[in-house]
CSV table of C-alpha atoms in Angstrom, one decimal:
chain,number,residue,atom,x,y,z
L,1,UNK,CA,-10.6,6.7,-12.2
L,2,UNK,CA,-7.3,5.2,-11.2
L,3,UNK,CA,-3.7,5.0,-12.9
L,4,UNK,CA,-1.4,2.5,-12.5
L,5,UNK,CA,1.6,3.0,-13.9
L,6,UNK,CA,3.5,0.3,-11.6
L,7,UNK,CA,3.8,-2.7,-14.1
L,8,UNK,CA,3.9,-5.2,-11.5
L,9,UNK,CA,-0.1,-4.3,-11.5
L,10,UNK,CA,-1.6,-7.8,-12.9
L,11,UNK,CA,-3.7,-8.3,-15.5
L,12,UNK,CA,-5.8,-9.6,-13.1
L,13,UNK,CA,-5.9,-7.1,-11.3
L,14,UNK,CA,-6.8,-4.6,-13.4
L,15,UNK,CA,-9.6,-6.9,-14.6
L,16,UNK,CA,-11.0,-7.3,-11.7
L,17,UNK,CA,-10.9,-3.6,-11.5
L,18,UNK,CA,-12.6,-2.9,-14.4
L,19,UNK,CA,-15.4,-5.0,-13.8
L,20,UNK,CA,-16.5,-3.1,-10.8
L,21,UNK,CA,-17.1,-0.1,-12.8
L,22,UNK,CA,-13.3,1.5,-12.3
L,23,UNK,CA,-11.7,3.4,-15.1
L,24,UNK,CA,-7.8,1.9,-15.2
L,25,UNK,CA,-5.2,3.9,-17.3
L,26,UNK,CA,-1.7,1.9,-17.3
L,27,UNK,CA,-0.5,4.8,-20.1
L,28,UNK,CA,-0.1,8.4,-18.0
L,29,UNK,CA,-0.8,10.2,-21.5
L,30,UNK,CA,-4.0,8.7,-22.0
L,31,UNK,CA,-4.9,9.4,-18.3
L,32,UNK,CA,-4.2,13.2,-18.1
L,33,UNK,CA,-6.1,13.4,-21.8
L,34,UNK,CA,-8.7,11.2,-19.9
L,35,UNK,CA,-8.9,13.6,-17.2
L,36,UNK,CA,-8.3,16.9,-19.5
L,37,UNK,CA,-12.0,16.2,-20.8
L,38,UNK,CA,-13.9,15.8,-18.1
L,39,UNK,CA,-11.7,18.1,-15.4
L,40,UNK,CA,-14.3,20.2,-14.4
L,41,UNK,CA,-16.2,17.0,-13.1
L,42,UNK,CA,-13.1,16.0,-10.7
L,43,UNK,CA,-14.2,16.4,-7.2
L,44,UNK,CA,-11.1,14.9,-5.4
L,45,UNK,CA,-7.8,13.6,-6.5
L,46,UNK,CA,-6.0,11.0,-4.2
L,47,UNK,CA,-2.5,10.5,-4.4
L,48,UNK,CA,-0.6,7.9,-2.4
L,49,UNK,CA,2.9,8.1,-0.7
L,50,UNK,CA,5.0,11.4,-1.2
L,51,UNK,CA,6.7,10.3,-4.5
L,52,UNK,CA,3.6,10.2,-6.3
L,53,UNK,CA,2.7,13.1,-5.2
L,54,UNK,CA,5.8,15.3,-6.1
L,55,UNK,CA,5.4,13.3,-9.8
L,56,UNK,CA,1.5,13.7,-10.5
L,57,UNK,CA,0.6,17.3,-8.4
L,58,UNK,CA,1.9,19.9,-10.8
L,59,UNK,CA,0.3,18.6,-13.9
L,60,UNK,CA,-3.1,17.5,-11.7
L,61,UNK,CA,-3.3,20.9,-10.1
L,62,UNK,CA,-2.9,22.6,-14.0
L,63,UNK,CA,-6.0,20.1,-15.4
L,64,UNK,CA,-7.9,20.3,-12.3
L,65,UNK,CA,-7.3,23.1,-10.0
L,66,UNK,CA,-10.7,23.3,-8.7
L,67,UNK,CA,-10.7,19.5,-7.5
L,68,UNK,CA,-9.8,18.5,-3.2
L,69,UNK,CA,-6.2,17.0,-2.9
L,70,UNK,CA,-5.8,14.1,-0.6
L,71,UNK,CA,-1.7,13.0,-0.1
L,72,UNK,CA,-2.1,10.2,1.9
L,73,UNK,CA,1.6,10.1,3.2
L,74,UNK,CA,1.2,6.8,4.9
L,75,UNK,CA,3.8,7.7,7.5
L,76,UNK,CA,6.0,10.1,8.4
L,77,UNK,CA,9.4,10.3,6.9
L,78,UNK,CA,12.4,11.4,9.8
L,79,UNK,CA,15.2,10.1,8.0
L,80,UNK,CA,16.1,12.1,5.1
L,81,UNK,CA,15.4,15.7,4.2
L,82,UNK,CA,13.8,16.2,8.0
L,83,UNK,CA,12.8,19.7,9.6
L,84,UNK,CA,15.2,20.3,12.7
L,85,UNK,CA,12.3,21.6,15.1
L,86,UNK,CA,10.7,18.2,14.6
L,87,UNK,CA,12.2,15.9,12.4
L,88,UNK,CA,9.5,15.6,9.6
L,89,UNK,CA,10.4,15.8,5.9
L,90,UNK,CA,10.2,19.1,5.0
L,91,UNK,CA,9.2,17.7,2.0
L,92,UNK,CA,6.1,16.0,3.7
L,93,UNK,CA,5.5,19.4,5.2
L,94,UNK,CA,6.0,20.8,2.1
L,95,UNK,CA,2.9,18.4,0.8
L,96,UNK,CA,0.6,19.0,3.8
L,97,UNK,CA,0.3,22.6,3.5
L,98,UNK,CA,0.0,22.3,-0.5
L,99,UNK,CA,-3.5,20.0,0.4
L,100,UNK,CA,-6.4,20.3,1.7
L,101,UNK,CA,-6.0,16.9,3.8
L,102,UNK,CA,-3.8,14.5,4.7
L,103,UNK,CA,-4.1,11.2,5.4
L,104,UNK,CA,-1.8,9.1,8.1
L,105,UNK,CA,-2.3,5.5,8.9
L,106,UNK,CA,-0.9,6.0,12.9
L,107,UNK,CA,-3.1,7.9,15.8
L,108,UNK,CA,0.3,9.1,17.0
L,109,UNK,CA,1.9,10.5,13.8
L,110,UNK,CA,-1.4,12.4,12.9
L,111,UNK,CA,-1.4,14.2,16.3
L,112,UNK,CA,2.6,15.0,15.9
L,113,UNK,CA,2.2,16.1,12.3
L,114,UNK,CA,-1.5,18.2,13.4
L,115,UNK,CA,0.6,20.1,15.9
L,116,UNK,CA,3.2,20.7,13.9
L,117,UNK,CA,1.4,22.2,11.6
L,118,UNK,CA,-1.0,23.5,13.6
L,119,UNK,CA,-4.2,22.6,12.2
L,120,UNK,CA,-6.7,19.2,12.0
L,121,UNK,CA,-5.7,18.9,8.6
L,122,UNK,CA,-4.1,15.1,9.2
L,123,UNK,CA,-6.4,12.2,9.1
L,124,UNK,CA,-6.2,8.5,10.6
L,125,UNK,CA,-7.3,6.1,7.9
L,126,UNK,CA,-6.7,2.7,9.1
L,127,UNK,CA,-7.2,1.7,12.4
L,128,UNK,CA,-5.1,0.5,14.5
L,129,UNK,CA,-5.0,-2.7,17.0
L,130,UNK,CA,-3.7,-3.6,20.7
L,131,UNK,CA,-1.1,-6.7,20.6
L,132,UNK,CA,-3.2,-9.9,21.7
L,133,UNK,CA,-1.5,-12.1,24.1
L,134,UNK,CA,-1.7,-16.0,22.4
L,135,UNK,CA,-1.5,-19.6,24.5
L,136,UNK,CA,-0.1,-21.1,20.9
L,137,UNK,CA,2.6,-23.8,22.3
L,138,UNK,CA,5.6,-22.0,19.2
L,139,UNK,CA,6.9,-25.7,19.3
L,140,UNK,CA,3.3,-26.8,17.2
L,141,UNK,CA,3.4,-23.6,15.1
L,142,UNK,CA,3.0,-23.9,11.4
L,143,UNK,CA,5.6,-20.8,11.7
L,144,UNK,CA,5.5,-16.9,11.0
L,145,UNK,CA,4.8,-15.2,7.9
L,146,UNK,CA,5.3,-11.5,6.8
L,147,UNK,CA,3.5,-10.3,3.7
L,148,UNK,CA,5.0,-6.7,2.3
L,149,UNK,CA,5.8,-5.4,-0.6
L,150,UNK,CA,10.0,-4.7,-0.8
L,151,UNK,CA,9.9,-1.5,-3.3
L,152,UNK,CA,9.0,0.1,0.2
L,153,UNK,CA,12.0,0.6,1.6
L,154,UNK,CA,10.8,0.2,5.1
L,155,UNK,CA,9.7,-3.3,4.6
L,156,UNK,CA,13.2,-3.8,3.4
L,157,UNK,CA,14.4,-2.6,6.6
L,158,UNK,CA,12.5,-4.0,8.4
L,159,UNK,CA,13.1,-7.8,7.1
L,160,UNK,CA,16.7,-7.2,7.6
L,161,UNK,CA,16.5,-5.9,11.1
L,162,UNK,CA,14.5,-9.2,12.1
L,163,UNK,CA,16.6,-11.1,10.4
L,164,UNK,CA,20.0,-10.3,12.2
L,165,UNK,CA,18.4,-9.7,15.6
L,166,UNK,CA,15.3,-11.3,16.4
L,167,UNK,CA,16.2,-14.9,14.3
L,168,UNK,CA,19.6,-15.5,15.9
L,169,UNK,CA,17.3,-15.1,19.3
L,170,UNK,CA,15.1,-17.5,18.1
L,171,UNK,CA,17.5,-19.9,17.1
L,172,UNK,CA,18.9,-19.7,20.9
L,173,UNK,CA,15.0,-20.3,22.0
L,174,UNK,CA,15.1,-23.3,19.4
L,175,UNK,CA,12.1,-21.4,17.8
L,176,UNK,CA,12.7,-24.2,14.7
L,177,UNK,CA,9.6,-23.2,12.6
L,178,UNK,CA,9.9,-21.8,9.5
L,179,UNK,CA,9.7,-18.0,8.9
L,180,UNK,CA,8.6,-17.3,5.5
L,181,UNK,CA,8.6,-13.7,3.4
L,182,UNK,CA,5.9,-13.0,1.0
L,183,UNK,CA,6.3,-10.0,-1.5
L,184,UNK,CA,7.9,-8.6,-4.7
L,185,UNK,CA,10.5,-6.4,-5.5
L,186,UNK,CA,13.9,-8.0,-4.1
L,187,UNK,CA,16.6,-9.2,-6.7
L,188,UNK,CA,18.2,-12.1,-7.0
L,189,UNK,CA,21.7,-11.2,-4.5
L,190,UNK,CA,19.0,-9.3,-1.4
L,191,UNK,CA,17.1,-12.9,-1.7
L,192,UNK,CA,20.1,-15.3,-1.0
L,193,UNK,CA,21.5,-12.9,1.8
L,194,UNK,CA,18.2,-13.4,3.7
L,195,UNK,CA,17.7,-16.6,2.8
L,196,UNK,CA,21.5,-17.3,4.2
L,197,UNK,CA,20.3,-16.1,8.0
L,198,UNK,CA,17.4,-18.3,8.0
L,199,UNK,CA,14.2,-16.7,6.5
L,200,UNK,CA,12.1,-18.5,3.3
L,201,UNK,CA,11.9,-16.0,0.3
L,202,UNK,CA,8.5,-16.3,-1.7
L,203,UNK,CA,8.3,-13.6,-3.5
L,204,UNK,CA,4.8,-12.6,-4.8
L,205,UNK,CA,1.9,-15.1,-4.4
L,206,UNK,CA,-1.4,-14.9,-5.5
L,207,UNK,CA,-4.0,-16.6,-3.3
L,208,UNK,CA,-6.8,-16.6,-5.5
């Protein structure tokens, strides 16, 4: 069972969902009466990122209290709201000891946030990969592309970064390939500002 209460979800999507055998709710009324009937039955409840924890965990815990919490965090949050021993959110903190796991996508953040808290409660889902050193001549590349989706902030940050230090670098290398950004959740005024130091807004693109 899954709920998806982000409407830019497609149709699609959720289609293609549904013909694999997964129950989609889109309404979060329907869901929690959904999961009301048959809440002895729910073995685990997965929640991903800290926001949607802090908005489903209450009422989930109340329906369910017998079912195995997973809050996969994703990463670790240092900049707001941080713990002064070690600069996790103390609201993240807060999450991991309300769980029974945790789930991290980075080998290093899992050890720092295990020690923290001292236990082997953190898991590493994804794994993770050594830079590869390339022999691609840049002045024959097609270009870069970066695919991410711009509600996380992060990704935001992370655009805007690159573009006011790494593409005025490039420019100096005469890296003249184009650099294009895939992904939704930008307005109109954030997409000319990038667009104005050299990157190619696309917004969301579906490759099927």
């Amino acid at each position: 069972v899954i709920v998806c209460l982000d409407n830019s979800t497609t149709q699609v999507d959720l289609d293609s969902l549904r013909s694999t055998g997964v129950e989609v709710h889109q309404d979060i009324k329907e869901f929690f009466d959904s999961l009301f009937l048959r809440r002895e039955r729910a073995r685990a409840i997965w929640t991903i990122r800290q926001e949607v924890y802090d908005f489903f965990a209450e009422r989930l815990r109340n329906i369910s209290p017998s079912a195995t919490f997973i809050a996969d965090l994703m990463d670790i949050k240092y900049r707001q709201d941080y713990e002064a021993n070690s600069g996790i959110s103390r609201n993240q903190l807060k999450i991991a000891d309300e769980v029974e796991r945790v789930i991290l996508v980075s080998e290093n953040e899992a050890r720092e946030f295990n020690e923290m808290l001292k236990t082997n409660k953190v898991s590493v889902l994804w794994a993770e990969y050594e830079p590869q050193k390339t022999e691609i001549d840049w002045q024959h590349s097609k270009g870069l592309i970066f695919v991410g989706g711009f509600r996380h902030a992060p990704n935001l940050e992370g655009i805007e970064w690159f573009a006011d230090k790494v593409v005025p670098i490039l420019n100096e290398l005469g890296f003249g390939a184009p650099i294009r950004i895939i992904g939704t959740g930008l307005n109109p005024q954030k997409i000319a500002e990038l667009e104005a130091k050299g990157l190619q807004m696309h917004g969301y693109r579906d490759w099927e």
